[in-house]
PDB file of C-alpha atoms and ligand atoms in Angstrom:
ATOM      1  CA  MET A   1      33.460  26.308  46.850  1.00  0.00           C
ATOM      2  CA  THR A   2      32.827  24.278  43.746  1.00  0.00           C
ATOM      3  CA  LEU A   3      29.493  23.916  42.106  1.00  0.00           C
ATOM      4  CA  GLY A   4      29.135  20.779  40.059  1.00  0.00           C
ATOM      5  CA  ALA A   5      27.102  20.848  36.870  1.00  0.00           C
ATOM      6  CA  SER A   6      24.517  18.616  38.503  1.00  0.00           C
ATOM      7  CA  ASP A   7      23.941  21.174  41.257  1.00  0.00           C
ATOM      8  CA  ALA A   8      23.345  23.969  38.830  1.00  0.00           C
ATOM      9  CA  GLN A   9      19.936  24.528  37.374  1.00  0.00           C
ATOM     10  CA  GLY A  10      19.295  23.473  33.812  1.00  0.00           C
ATOM     11  CA  VAL A  11      21.165  21.670  31.114  1.00  0.00           C
ATOM     12  CA  GLY A  12      24.458  23.142  30.045  1.00  0.00           C
ATOM     13  CA  ALA A  13      25.177  25.052  33.243  1.00  0.00           C
ATOM     14  CA  VAL A  14      28.802  26.081  33.545  1.00  0.00           C
ATOM     15  CA  VAL A  15      30.882  24.407  36.241  1.00  0.00           C
ATOM     16  CA  VAL A  16      32.161  27.233  38.361  1.00  0.00           C
ATOM     17  CA  GLY A  17      35.304  27.245  40.427  1.00  0.00           C
ATOM     18  CA  GLU A  18      36.561  29.343  43.311  1.00  0.00           C
ATOM     19  CA  ARG A  19      36.028  33.039  42.735  1.00  0.00           C
ATOM     20  CA  ARG A  20      36.962  35.878  45.043  1.00  0.00           C
ATOM     21  CA  SER A  21      33.971  37.989  46.003  1.00  0.00           C
ATOM     22  CA  ILE A  22      33.864  41.663  45.122  1.00  0.00           C
ATOM     23  CA  VAL A  23      31.773  44.196  47.016  1.00  0.00           C
ATOM     24  CA  GLY A  24      31.374  47.708  45.637  1.00  0.00           C
ATOM     25  CA  GLY A  25      29.915  50.776  47.301  1.00  0.00           C
ATOM     26  CA  ASN A  26      28.288  53.072  44.749  1.00  0.00           C
ATOM     27  CA  TRP A  27      27.818  56.407  46.480  1.00  0.00           C
ATOM     28  CA  LYS A  28      25.981  57.856  43.458  1.00  0.00           C
ATOM     29  CA  MET A  29      25.437  61.658  43.621  1.00  0.00           C
ATOM     30  CA  ASN A  30      25.491  61.723  47.401  1.00  0.00           C
ATOM     31  CA  THR A  31      27.680  63.018  50.215  1.00  0.00           C
ATOM     32  CA  ASP A  32      29.985  66.013  50.501  1.00  0.00           C
ATOM     33  CA  LEU A  33      33.752  66.183  50.565  1.00  0.00           C
ATOM     34  CA  ALA A  34      34.229  65.931  54.327  1.00  0.00           C
ATOM     35  CA  ALA A  35      31.724  63.074  54.700  1.00  0.00           C
ATOM     36  CA  ALA A  36      33.238  61.237  51.728  1.00  0.00           C
ATOM     37  CA  VAL A  37      36.705  61.283  53.287  1.00  0.00           C
ATOM     38  CA  GLU A  38      35.339  60.295  56.683  1.00  0.00           C
ATOM     39  CA  ARG A  39      33.432  57.374  55.179  1.00  0.00           C
ATOM     40  CA  ALA A  40      36.503  56.272  53.243  1.00  0.00           C
ATOM     41  CA  ASP A  41      38.532  56.337  56.487  1.00  0.00           C
ATOM     42  CA  ASP A  42      35.864  54.204  58.182  1.00  0.00           C
ATOM     43  CA  VAL A  43      35.819  51.702  55.333  1.00  0.00           C
ATOM     44  CA  VAL A  44      39.622  51.421  55.438  1.00  0.00           C
ATOM     45  CA  ALA A  45      39.555  50.837  59.193  1.00  0.00           C
ATOM     46  CA  GLY A  46      36.785  48.259  58.938  1.00  0.00           C
ATOM     47  CA  CYS A  47      38.047  46.418  55.870  1.00  0.00           C
ATOM     48  CA  GLN A  48      41.764  46.126  56.351  1.00  0.00           C
ATOM     49  CA  ALA A  49      41.623  42.660  57.872  1.00  0.00           C
ATOM     50  CA  LEU A  50      39.186  41.355  55.255  1.00  0.00           C
ATOM     51  CA  LEU A  51      40.973  42.377  52.091  1.00  0.00           C
ATOM     52  CA  SER A  52      42.940  39.154  51.845  1.00  0.00           C
ATOM     53  CA  GLU A  53      39.642  37.373  51.213  1.00  0.00           C
ATOM     54  CA  CYS A  54      37.467  39.855  49.359  1.00  0.00           C
ATOM     55  CA  ASP A  55      37.871  42.742  46.911  1.00  0.00           C
ATOM     56  CA  VAL A  56      36.288  45.964  48.100  1.00  0.00           C
ATOM     57  CA  ALA A  57      35.758  49.030  45.933  1.00  0.00           C
ATOM     58  CA  VAL A  58      34.198  52.405  46.579  1.00  0.00           C
ATOM     59  CA  PHE A  59      32.726  54.624  43.866  1.00  0.00           C
ATOM     60  CA  PRO A  60      32.551  58.247  45.053  1.00  0.00           C
ATOM     61  CA  PRO A  61      31.335  61.104  42.850  1.00  0.00           C
ATOM     62  CA  PHE A  62      34.002  62.361  40.395  1.00  0.00           C
ATOM     63  CA  PRO A  63      34.922  65.533  42.335  1.00  0.00           C
ATOM     64  CA  TYR A  64      35.816  63.503  45.433  1.00  0.00           C
ATOM     65  CA  LEU A  65      37.905  60.812  43.730  1.00  0.00           C
ATOM     66  CA  GLN A  66      41.251  62.318  44.558  1.00  0.00           C
ATOM     67  CA  ALA A  67      40.505  62.953  48.226  1.00  0.00           C
ATOM     68  CA  VAL A  68      38.919  59.538  48.681  1.00  0.00           C
ATOM     69  CA  GLY A  69      41.848  57.927  46.860  1.00  0.00           C
ATOM     70  CA  ARG A  70      44.213  59.582  49.321  1.00  0.00           C
ATOM     71  CA  ALA A  71      42.156  58.297  52.245  1.00  0.00           C
ATOM     72  CA  LEU A  72      42.157  54.764  50.825  1.00  0.00           C
ATOM     73  CA  GLY A  73      45.943  54.827  50.471  1.00  0.00           C
ATOM     74  CA  HIS A  74      47.621  51.909  48.790  1.00  0.00           C
ATOM     75  CA  ASP A  75      46.346  49.204  51.047  1.00  0.00           C
ATOM     76  CA  GLY A  76      44.298  47.213  48.626  1.00  0.00           C
ATOM     77  CA  LEU A  77      40.938  48.963  48.634  1.00  0.00           C
ATOM     78  CA  LEU A  78      39.929  49.753  45.070  1.00  0.00           C
ATOM     79  CA  LEU A  79      39.150  53.306  43.994  1.00  0.00           C
ATOM     80  CA  GLY A  80      36.276  53.259  41.530  1.00  0.00           C
ATOM     81  CA  ALA A  81      34.502  55.754  39.270  1.00  0.00           C
ATOM     82  CA  GLN A  82      30.784  55.697  38.552  1.00  0.00           C
ATOM     83  CA  ASP A  83      31.147  56.274  34.826  1.00  0.00           C
ATOM     84  CA  VAL A  84      33.679  57.035  32.110  1.00  0.00           C
ATOM     85  CA  TYR A  85      33.548  58.525  28.617  1.00  0.00           C
ATOM     86  CA  HIS A  86      34.872  56.526  25.696  1.00  0.00           C
ATOM     87  CA  GLN A  87      36.864  59.276  23.969  1.00  0.00           C
ATOM     88  CA  PRO A  88      40.420  59.885  25.202  1.00  0.00           C
ATOM     89  CA  ASN A  89      40.112  63.700  25.124  1.00  0.00           C
ATOM     90  CA  GLY A  90      38.604  66.517  23.104  1.00  0.00           C
ATOM     91  CA  ALA A  91      35.526  68.716  22.905  1.00  0.00           C
ATOM     92  CA  TYR A  92      33.192  66.647  25.113  1.00  0.00           C
ATOM     93  CA  THR A  93      32.016  69.135  27.698  1.00  0.00           C
ATOM     94  CA  GLY A  94      31.409  67.617  31.087  1.00  0.00           C
ATOM     95  CA  GLU A  95      32.831  64.190  30.284  1.00  0.00           C
ATOM     96  CA  VAL A  96      35.744  62.361  31.926  1.00  0.00           C
ATOM     97  CA  SER A  97      38.094  59.976  30.102  1.00  0.00           C
ATOM     98  CA  SER A  98      39.784  56.754  31.195  1.00  0.00           C
ATOM     99  CA  THR A  99      43.202  58.365  31.168  1.00  0.00           C
ATOM    100  CA  MET A 100      41.997  61.144  33.469  1.00  0.00           C
ATOM    101  CA  LEU A 101      40.670  58.508  35.851  1.00  0.00           C
ATOM    102  CA  LEU A 102      43.967  56.621  35.701  1.00  0.00           C
ATOM    103  CA  ASP A 103      45.739  59.863  36.615  1.00  0.00           C
ATOM    104  CA  LEU A 104      43.746  59.826  39.861  1.00  0.00           C
ATOM    105  CA  ASN A 105      44.664  56.171  40.512  1.00  0.00           C
ATOM    106  CA  VAL A 106      41.177  54.923  39.708  1.00  0.00           C
ATOM    107  CA  GLN A 107      41.326  51.161  39.148  1.00  0.00           C
ATOM    108  CA  ILE A 108      37.754  50.207  38.338  1.00  0.00           C
ATOM    109  CA  VAL A 109      34.720  51.829  36.679  1.00  0.00           C
ATOM    110  CA  LEU A 110      31.005  51.169  36.554  1.00  0.00           C
ATOM    111  CA  VAL A 111      29.626  51.089  33.022  1.00  0.00           C
ATOM    112  CA  GLY A 112      25.981  50.856  32.024  1.00  0.00           C
ATOM    113  CA  HIS A 113      24.564  51.399  35.493  1.00  0.00           C
ATOM    114  CA  SER A 114      20.775  51.345  35.413  1.00  0.00           C
ATOM    115  CA  GLU A 115      20.591  55.062  36.229  1.00  0.00           C
ATOM    116  CA  ARG A 116      22.907  55.839  33.292  1.00  0.00           C
ATOM    117  CA  ARG A 117      20.705  53.736  31.024  1.00  0.00           C
ATOM    118  CA  HIS A 118      17.273  54.778  32.291  1.00  0.00           C
ATOM    119  CA  VAL A 119      17.746  58.294  33.690  1.00  0.00           C
ATOM    120  CA  ILE A 120      20.510  59.642  31.461  1.00  0.00           C
ATOM    121  CA  GLY A 121      19.498  57.603  28.408  1.00  0.00           C
ATOM    122  CA  GLU A 122      22.620  55.605  27.528  1.00  0.00           C
ATOM    123  CA  ASP A 123      22.087  52.842  24.990  1.00  0.00           C
ATOM    124  CA  ASP A 124      23.918  49.551  24.494  1.00  0.00           C
ATOM    125  CA  GLU A 125      26.155  51.015  21.811  1.00  0.00           C
ATOM    126  CA  LEU A 126      27.474  53.754  24.087  1.00  0.00           C
ATOM    127  CA  VAL A 127      27.830  51.303  26.965  1.00  0.00           C
ATOM    128  CA  ASN A 128      29.905  49.045  24.735  1.00  0.00           C
ATOM    129  CA  ALA A 129      32.121  51.928  23.566  1.00  0.00           C
ATOM    130  CA  LYS A 130      32.778  52.836  27.196  1.00  0.00           C
ATOM    131  CA  VAL A 131      33.534  49.231  28.178  1.00  0.00           C
ATOM    132  CA  ARG A 132      36.079  48.882  25.384  1.00  0.00           C
ATOM    133  CA  ALA A 133      37.746  52.243  25.994  1.00  0.00           C
ATOM    134  CA  ALA A 134      38.089  51.571  29.711  1.00  0.00           C
ATOM    135  CA  LEU A 135      39.503  48.080  29.166  1.00  0.00           C
ATOM    136  CA  GLU A 136      41.954  49.301  26.548  1.00  0.00           C
ATOM    137  CA  THR A 137      43.463  51.807  28.975  1.00  0.00           C
ATOM    138  CA  GLY A 138      43.815  49.084  31.603  1.00  0.00           C
ATOM    139  CA  LEU A 139      40.899  49.901  33.876  1.00  0.00           C
ATOM    140  CA  ASN A 140      38.774  47.150  35.357  1.00  0.00           C
ATOM    141  CA  VAL A 141      35.121  47.359  34.430  1.00  0.00           C
ATOM    142  CA  ILE A 142      31.894  46.421  36.171  1.00  0.00           C
ATOM    143  CA  LEU A 143      29.366  46.013  33.379  1.00  0.00           C
ATOM    144  CA  CYS A 144      25.896  46.544  34.853  1.00  0.00           C
ATOM    145  CA  ILE A 145      22.871  44.855  33.346  1.00  0.00           C
ATOM    146  CA  GLY A 146      19.305  44.357  34.501  1.00  0.00           C
ATOM    147  CA  GLU A 147      15.667  44.172  33.474  1.00  0.00           C
ATOM    148  CA  THR A 148      12.853  46.582  34.349  1.00  0.00           C
ATOM    149  CA  LEU A 149       9.754  45.417  36.214  1.00  0.00           C
ATOM    150  CA  GLU A 150       7.761  45.603  32.999  1.00  0.00           C
ATOM    151  CA  GLN A 151      10.279  43.384  31.215  1.00  0.00           C
ATOM    152  CA  ARG A 152      10.273  40.877  34.086  1.00  0.00           C
ATOM    153  CA  GLN A 153       6.486  40.759  34.151  1.00  0.00           C
ATOM    154  CA  ALA A 154       6.472  40.178  30.411  1.00  0.00           C
ATOM    155  CA  GLY A 155       8.732  37.143  30.916  1.00  0.00           C
ATOM    156  CA  ARG A 156      11.667  38.820  29.164  1.00  0.00           C
ATOM    157  CA  THR A 157      14.189  38.818  32.036  1.00  0.00           C
ATOM    158  CA  ASN A 158      16.710  36.440  30.504  1.00  0.00           C
ATOM    159  CA  GLN A 159      16.347  37.867  27.032  1.00  0.00           C
ATOM    160  CA  VAL A 160      16.963  41.447  28.227  1.00  0.00           C
ATOM    161  CA  ASN A 161      19.951  40.550  30.388  1.00  0.00           C
ATOM    162  CA  VAL A 162      21.579  38.416  27.724  1.00  0.00           C
ATOM    163  CA  ALA A 163      21.046  41.129  25.113  1.00  0.00           C
ATOM    164  CA  GLN A 164      22.644  43.784  27.354  1.00  0.00           C
ATOM    165  CA  LEU A 165      25.515  41.436  28.150  1.00  0.00           C
ATOM    166  CA  VAL A 166      26.209  40.513  24.533  1.00  0.00           C
ATOM    167  CA  ALA A 167      25.969  44.122  23.356  1.00  0.00           C
ATOM    168  CA  GLY A 168      28.120  45.404  26.214  1.00  0.00           C
ATOM    169  CA  LEU A 169      30.870  42.871  25.521  1.00  0.00           C
ATOM    170  CA  GLN A 170      30.965  43.296  21.745  1.00  0.00           C
ATOM    171  CA  GLY A 171      34.621  43.414  20.640  1.00  0.00           C
ATOM    172  CA  VAL A 172      35.967  42.502  24.105  1.00  0.00           C
ATOM    173  CA  GLY A 173      38.605  39.756  23.822  1.00  0.00           C
ATOM    174  CA  THR A 174      38.986  36.705  26.039  1.00  0.00           C
ATOM    175  CA  GLU A 175      42.101  38.154  27.712  1.00  0.00           C
ATOM    176  CA  GLN A 176      40.268  41.379  28.520  1.00  0.00           C
ATOM    177  CA  MET A 177      37.533  39.416  30.282  1.00  0.00           C
ATOM    178  CA  ARG A 178      39.947  39.115  33.220  1.00  0.00           C
ATOM    179  CA  GLN A 179      39.304  42.826  33.797  1.00  0.00           C
ATOM    180  CA  VAL A 180      35.515  42.456  33.660  1.00  0.00           C
ATOM    181  CA  THR A 181      32.977  41.880  36.420  1.00  0.00           C
ATOM    182  CA  VAL A 182      29.276  41.718  35.616  1.00  0.00           C
ATOM    183  CA  ALA A 183      26.738  43.272  37.985  1.00  0.00           C
ATOM    184  CA  TYR A 184      23.221  41.912  37.663  1.00  0.00           C
ATOM    185  CA  GLU A 185      21.002  44.668  39.006  1.00  0.00           C
ATOM    186  CA  PRO A 186      17.291  44.309  38.348  1.00  0.00           C
ATOM    187  CA  VAL A 187      16.060  47.864  37.833  1.00  0.00           C
ATOM    188  CA  TRP A 188      12.981  47.249  40.005  1.00  0.00           C
ATOM    189  CA  ALA A 189      15.225  46.341  42.957  1.00  0.00           C
ATOM    190  CA  ILE A 190      17.497  49.388  42.845  1.00  0.00           C
ATOM    191  CA  GLY A 191      16.777  51.851  45.629  1.00  0.00           C
ATOM    192  CA  THR A 192      13.339  50.343  46.240  1.00  0.00           C
ATOM    193  CA  GLY A 193      14.017  48.167  49.261  1.00  0.00           C
ATOM    194  CA  GLN A 194      12.833  45.226  47.191  1.00  0.00           C
ATOM    195  CA  THR A 195      15.596  42.659  46.778  1.00  0.00           C
ATOM    196  CA  ALA A 196      15.445  39.789  44.304  1.00  0.00           C
ATOM    197  CA  THR A 197      15.263  36.478  46.148  1.00  0.00           C
ATOM    198  CA  PRO A 198      18.630  34.721  46.250  1.00  0.00           C
ATOM    199  CA  ARG A 199      17.096  31.983  44.106  1.00  0.00           C
ATOM    200  CA  ASP A 200      15.795  34.382  41.440  1.00  0.00           C
ATOM    201  CA  ALA A 201      19.075  36.294  41.364  1.00  0.00           C
ATOM    202  CA  ALA A 202      21.113  33.083  41.092  1.00  0.00           C
ATOM    203  CA  ALA A 203      18.901  31.872  38.233  1.00  0.00           C
ATOM    204  CA  VAL A 204      19.738  34.994  36.226  1.00  0.00           C
ATOM    205  CA  HIS A 205      23.422  34.692  37.155  1.00  0.00           C
ATOM    206  CA  ARG A 206      23.444  31.160  35.713  1.00  0.00           C
ATOM    207  CA  VAL A 207      21.941  32.373  32.461  1.00  0.00           C
ATOM    208  CA  VAL A 208      24.505  35.179  32.288  1.00  0.00           C
ATOM    209  CA  ARG A 209      27.358  32.768  32.982  1.00  0.00           C
ATOM    210  CA  ARG A 210      26.066  30.375  30.319  1.00  0.00           C
ATOM    211  CA  SER A 211      26.064  33.264  27.837  1.00  0.00           C
ATOM    212  CA  ILE A 212      29.648  34.150  28.740  1.00  0.00           C
ATOM    213  CA  ALA A 213      30.599  30.520  28.051  1.00  0.00           C
ATOM    214  CA  ASP A 214      28.881  30.742  24.662  1.00  0.00           C
ATOM    215  CA  LEU A 215      30.626  34.014  23.842  1.00  0.00           C
ATOM    216  CA  TYR A 216      34.051  32.942  25.146  1.00  0.00           C
ATOM    217  CA  ASP A 217      34.735  29.564  26.744  1.00  0.00           C
ATOM    218  CA  GLU A 218      33.969  27.574  29.890  1.00  0.00           C
ATOM    219  CA  ASP A 219      37.100  28.691  31.753  1.00  0.00           C
ATOM    220  CA  THR A 220      36.348  32.347  31.162  1.00  0.00           C
ATOM    221  CA  ALA A 221      32.734  31.863  32.205  1.00  0.00           C
ATOM    222  CA  GLY A 222      33.831  30.005  35.340  1.00  0.00           C
ATOM    223  CA  SER A 223      36.169  32.770  36.409  1.00  0.00           C
ATOM    224  CA  VAL A 224      34.162  35.936  35.662  1.00  0.00           C
ATOM    225  CA  ARG A 225      32.612  37.358  38.794  1.00  0.00           C
ATOM    226  CA  ILE A 226      28.923  38.184  38.744  1.00  0.00           C
ATOM    227  CA  GLN A 227      27.724  40.494  41.496  1.00  0.00           C
ATOM    228  CA  TYR A 228      24.149  41.089  42.496  1.00  0.00           C
ATOM    229  CA  GLY A 229      22.887  44.624  43.093  1.00  0.00           C
ATOM    230  CA  GLY A 230      19.561  46.054  44.207  1.00  0.00           C
ATOM    231  CA  SER A 231      18.705  47.051  47.792  1.00  0.00           C
ATOM    232  CA  VAL A 232      21.357  44.796  49.331  1.00  0.00           C
ATOM    233  CA  THR A 233      21.711  45.390  53.077  1.00  0.00           C
ATOM    234  CA  ALA A 234      23.796  43.844  55.835  1.00  0.00           C
ATOM    235  CA  SER A 235      20.812  41.679  56.733  1.00  0.00           C
ATOM    236  CA  SER A 236      19.994  40.424  53.212  1.00  0.00           C
ATOM    237  CA  ALA A 237      23.608  39.886  52.123  1.00  0.00           C
ATOM    238  CA  ALA A 238      24.328  36.533  53.790  1.00  0.00           C
ATOM    239  CA  ASP A 239      21.415  34.747  52.100  1.00  0.00           C
ATOM    240  CA  LEU A 240      22.362  36.181  48.724  1.00  0.00           C
ATOM    241  CA  PHE A 241      26.010  35.199  49.125  1.00  0.00           C
ATOM    242  CA  ALA A 242      25.030  31.687  50.179  1.00  0.00           C
ATOM    243  CA  GLU A 243      24.228  31.158  46.499  1.00  0.00           C
ATOM    244  CA  PRO A 244      27.482  29.962  44.900  1.00  0.00           C
ATOM    245  CA  GLU A 245      26.581  31.905  41.748  1.00  0.00           C
ATOM    246  CA  ILE A 246      26.573  35.269  43.534  1.00  0.00           C
ATOM    247  CA  ASP A 247      30.103  36.650  43.784  1.00  0.00           C
ATOM    248  CA  GLY A 248      29.492  39.746  45.875  1.00  0.00           C
ATOM    249  CA  ALA A 249      27.335  42.821  45.599  1.00  0.00           C
ATOM    250  CA  LEU A 250      27.109  46.285  44.161  1.00  0.00           C
ATOM    251  CA  VAL A 251      25.624  48.373  46.929  1.00  0.00           C
ATOM    252  CA  GLY A 252      24.004  51.794  46.696  1.00  0.00           C
ATOM    253  CA  GLY A 253      22.023  53.086  49.686  1.00  0.00           C
ATOM    254  CA  ALA A 254      23.601  50.786  52.266  1.00  0.00           C
ATOM    255  CA  SER A 255      27.108  51.828  51.183  1.00  0.00           C
ATOM    256  CA  LEU A 256      26.447  55.317  52.557  1.00  0.00           C
ATOM    257  CA  GLU A 257      26.588  53.927  56.079  1.00  0.00           C
ATOM    258  CA  ALA A 258      29.993  52.470  56.838  1.00  0.00           C
ATOM    259  CA  ASP A 259      28.551  49.966  59.357  1.00  0.00           C
ATOM    260  CA  GLN A 260      26.014  48.588  56.899  1.00  0.00           C
ATOM    261  CA  PHE A 261      28.634  48.395  54.179  1.00  0.00           C
ATOM    262  CA  MET A 262      31.089  46.600  56.445  1.00  0.00           C
ATOM    263  CA  GLY A 263      28.356  44.127  57.373  1.00  0.00           C
ATOM    264  CA  ILE A 264      27.955  43.304  53.685  1.00  0.00           C
ATOM    265  CA  VAL A 265      31.715  42.892  53.230  1.00  0.00           C
ATOM    266  CA  ARG A 266      31.845  40.593  56.246  1.00  0.00           C
ATOM    267  CA  ALA A 267      28.972  38.519  54.861  1.00  0.00           C
ATOM    268  CA  ALA A 268      30.924  38.133  51.606  1.00  0.00           C
ATOM    269  CA  VAL A 269      34.007  36.958  53.484  1.00  0.00           C
ATOM    270  CA  GLU A 270      32.012  34.507  55.562  1.00  0.00           C
ATOM    271  CA  SER A 271      30.101  33.019  52.618  1.00  0.00           C
TER     272      SER A 271
HETATM  273  P1  PGA B 301      20.757  50.220  45.983  1.00  0.00           P
HETATM  274  O1  PGA B 301      21.596  50.592  44.662  1.00  0.00           O
HETATM  275  O2  PGA B 301      21.619  49.302  46.794  1.00  0.00           O
HETATM  276  O3  PGA B 301      20.484  51.533  46.664  1.00  0.00           O
HETATM  277  O4  PGA B 301      19.524  49.537  45.513  1.00  0.00           O
HETATM  278  C1  PGA B 301      22.330  49.618  43.990  1.00  0.00           C
HETATM  279  C2  PGA B 301      22.998  50.219  42.779  1.00  0.00           C
HETATM  280  O5  PGA B 301      22.447  51.140  42.190  1.00  0.00           O
HETATM  281  O6  PGA B 301      24.100  49.800  42.401  1.00  0.00           O
END
């Protein structure tokens, strides 16, 4: 699918080319070991045939990474971690480094998830340090950004998202952008059952893509994938993915049910 500049909203929109969708299942602090492995087996069984057309990643809790990685095998499903610390090793009780994740065959990490920012209290500086450390060790990164309801109501949506994007990507080179996906996840939509309309989500995605073009270049902006996240379900996914700007989804609640998750992956493939 190719979106011409004239189809995109606003002056200076980036012309985007073909991008492979990426769907991630963020299991957060849920499940137990047996259920995690069972769900991973179900995702493998359901996804196998779709992986030639869509990237699929699962993000189990840290303690289950190894077992889930074993269940995923080497068949193209991506093993993801929900967070990473920026230091390689040392006296950082409770933290996990990129190299430790690589040891477990983790390929992709979430950085700056809304719950890390708003529940745990991570700021842009820490998010940026984590992004850079993960990229330097060769991990792929999903940089999560998103405005709160208060910020949206105050008309600051674009400003907040651009600021988080720019801060998160500080010091990241053009080459490294190949390893980066952006997840736009409005905080008010996460876990609330309230999804942004496809139109509203796509409008933010365009602003984000324009900012990537300003920071890097048009080619980079055209090839970076921007996922939407926030109460995505199998029934809302198709309409979201019909927007050419939306390159897949980061899924929380619905990723805990293999059937729902597979429905979202199928919608991405069919879009
Ligand atoms: P949700 O979570 O799908 O449950 O809203 C999305 C996320 O936190 O990535």
